Amino acid sequence: MAKQRADSPCVLPGDPAWIHDARYVQDILASLAAAAAVAHDYGDPEKYVLPHLPFQVAADTIGQIRSDLPPARHDTVYLMALPAFQLEALWQVLGVLQRARDADEDATEVLDLVRDYAMRCCLPPRRVDDVVSDMERILAILSLDIPAVHKVSTTLLLEGERDDAFRSARDELFAAWRAAGIGP
């Protein structure tokens, strides 16, 4: 999965289930932000690997996307611009979650918090692997960088004609999202 260029808009599926179902991830990241802030205040700024700000930015970004997407329309795509710092925060947090999942000793506190939250506060209970998979899925959508993204975003930005090339590119996006486990 390649990181998205800062100047590329995000093309998002018309069905927002992919991000609405990730509400629990947003809550976990907000909890990690709070825990990292407290650890910093008590002189242990590396206890949660990252400072609190990337966790908070990542949580806020997921919340922003969740609230900004219109009601579901399965045959539609949406264009959203996210600042590079928000995408970078999501990538940083994903890296920490992967380290925790892989039992990196520097990420032990992250693993403990994520595992406890996911098992005790989520219905149904989730595993750390589920949290990582859902973060990867979010970033797969936000960072998709194939020619179809460029065709669709250019057409939408320039209010171009929705011709056969546009529909073909949109269908390629739908196929890519289905391959990532998103959509019908």
XYZ file of C-alpha atoms in Angstrom:
184
model
C 0.000 0.000 0.000
C 1.666 3.227 -1.116
C 1.273 6.512 0.670
C -0.842 9.042 -1.163
C 0.755 12.161 -2.571
C -0.161 15.331 -0.707
C -1.680 16.899 -3.825
C -4.055 14.027 -4.631
C -7.691 14.203 -3.567
C -9.340 11.175 -2.010
C -12.065 9.467 -3.997
C -14.426 7.722 -1.593
C -17.153 5.108 -2.057
C -20.743 6.315 -2.024
C -21.564 3.767 0.654
C -20.023 5.150 3.862
C -20.265 1.819 5.720
C -16.472 1.419 5.373
C -15.921 4.419 7.668
C -19.089 4.255 9.790
C -18.188 0.707 10.820
C -14.822 2.065 11.998
C -16.323 4.205 14.758
C -14.726 1.932 17.332
C -11.298 2.614 15.755
C -11.895 6.326 16.219
C -12.729 5.700 19.886
C -9.601 3.592 20.409
C -7.409 6.268 18.827
C -8.975 8.957 21.020
C -8.226 6.763 24.061
C -4.629 6.345 22.910
C -4.369 10.141 22.502
C -5.610 10.693 26.049
C -3.283 8.030 27.477
C -0.285 9.427 25.582
C -1.068 12.944 26.836
C -1.199 11.732 30.437
C 2.039 9.755 29.981
C 3.706 12.878 28.604
C 2.483 14.959 31.546
C 3.986 12.394 33.930
C 7.371 12.419 32.227
C 7.083 9.321 30.041
C 6.485 10.774 26.540
C 7.475 7.567 24.705
C 5.217 5.221 26.671
C 2.750 5.040 23.752
C 5.456 5.335 21.059
C 4.001 8.544 19.587
C 3.030 11.786 21.279
C -0.687 12.306 21.745
C -1.154 14.600 18.735
C -0.887 11.998 15.908
C -3.370 9.754 17.740
C -5.768 12.680 18.190
C -5.390 13.880 14.591
C -6.040 10.329 13.325
C -9.137 9.983 15.541
C -10.411 13.406 14.477
C -9.786 12.611 10.803
C -11.869 9.445 10.979
C -14.583 11.415 12.770
C -14.451 14.185 10.166
C -14.801 11.737 7.291
C -17.634 9.921 9.049
C -19.563 13.138 9.590
C -18.863 14.697 6.170
C -20.004 11.819 3.985
C -23.590 12.105 2.744
C -26.122 9.268 3.080
C -25.308 6.044 1.276
C -25.615 5.875 -2.491
C -24.081 2.652 -3.749
C -23.556 3.820 -7.338
C -21.753 7.047 -6.399
C -18.268 8.240 -5.601
C -17.336 11.275 -3.532
C -14.331 13.520 -3.686
C -12.738 14.700 -0.455
C -9.555 16.657 0.120
C -7.603 15.828 3.247
C -4.498 17.765 4.244
C -1.281 15.785 4.071
C -0.760 16.048 7.847
C -4.005 14.130 8.456
C -2.991 11.307 6.142
C 0.486 11.253 7.695
C -1.010 10.949 11.179
C -3.131 7.993 10.030
C -0.018 6.311 8.579
C 1.980 6.939 11.766
C -0.768 5.480 13.929
C -1.127 2.468 11.648
C 2.608 1.841 12.049
C 2.285 1.915 15.840
C -0.732 -0.403 15.771
C 1.164 -2.839 13.549
C 4.124 -2.750 15.937
C 1.782 -3.449 18.853
C 0.130 -6.337 17.009
C 3.573 -7.758 16.211
C 4.536 -7.645 19.913
C 7.187 -4.923 19.598
C 8.295 -4.375 23.176
C 8.290 -0.588 22.707
C 4.574 -0.773 21.872
C 3.504 -2.916 24.845
C 1.364 -0.174 26.389
C -0.359 0.405 23.051
C -1.053 -3.311 22.723
C -2.492 -3.497 26.243
C -4.769 -0.495 25.757
C -5.972 -1.544 22.298
C -6.524 -5.166 23.315
C -8.428 -4.213 26.474
C -10.575 -1.616 24.737
C -11.328 -3.804 21.721
C -12.256 -6.819 23.843
C -14.175 -5.062 26.612
C -15.750 -1.998 25.030
C -16.690 -3.172 21.541
C -19.785 -5.114 20.627
C -18.990 -7.544 19.230
C -15.578 -7.768 20.878
C -12.700 -7.193 18.500
C -9.108 -8.364 18.349
C -6.028 -6.218 17.796
C -5.812 -7.752 14.301
C -9.299 -6.382 13.595
C -8.248 -2.875 14.624
C -5.164 -3.055 12.393
C -7.194 -4.475 9.482
C -9.781 -1.719 9.768
C -7.057 0.969 9.857
C -5.457 -0.631 6.791
C -8.840 -0.629 5.041
C -9.363 3.072 5.830
C -5.926 3.920 4.459
C -6.477 1.694 1.415
C -9.481 3.837 0.526
C -7.827 7.173 1.324
C -4.541 6.297 -0.382
C -5.728 4.440 -3.455
C -3.476 5.684 -6.250
C -4.466 4.083 -9.530
C -5.177 5.794 -12.868
C -8.920 5.469 -12.247
C -8.641 7.732 -9.198
C -6.992 10.412 -11.299
C -9.607 10.164 -14.077
C -12.546 10.286 -11.666
C -11.124 13.073 -9.504
C -10.163 15.201 -12.511
C -13.629 14.790 -14.008
C -15.311 15.669 -10.714
C -13.023 18.631 -10.002
C -13.408 20.111 -13.454
C -17.093 19.204 -13.646
C -16.300 17.312 -16.807
C -18.514 15.087 -18.852
C -19.480 11.767 -17.249
C -18.643 9.860 -20.435
C -17.742 6.211 -21.016
C -14.137 6.805 -19.864
C -15.427 8.231 -16.583
C -17.854 5.338 -16.060
C -15.104 2.835 -16.863
C -12.756 4.505 -14.361
C -15.527 4.540 -11.749
C -16.115 0.819 -12.347
C -12.378 0.210 -11.839
C -12.637 2.006 -8.485
C -15.598 -0.145 -7.483
C -13.580 -3.263 -8.385
C -10.561 -2.057 -6.390
C -12.752 -1.342 -3.366
C -14.423 -4.750 -3.618
C -10.953 -6.334 -3.708
C -10.192 -4.479 -0.459
C -13.402 -5.866 1.071
C -15.431 -2.677 0.699
C -18.719 -2.371 -1.097
C -21.093 -4.716 -2.861
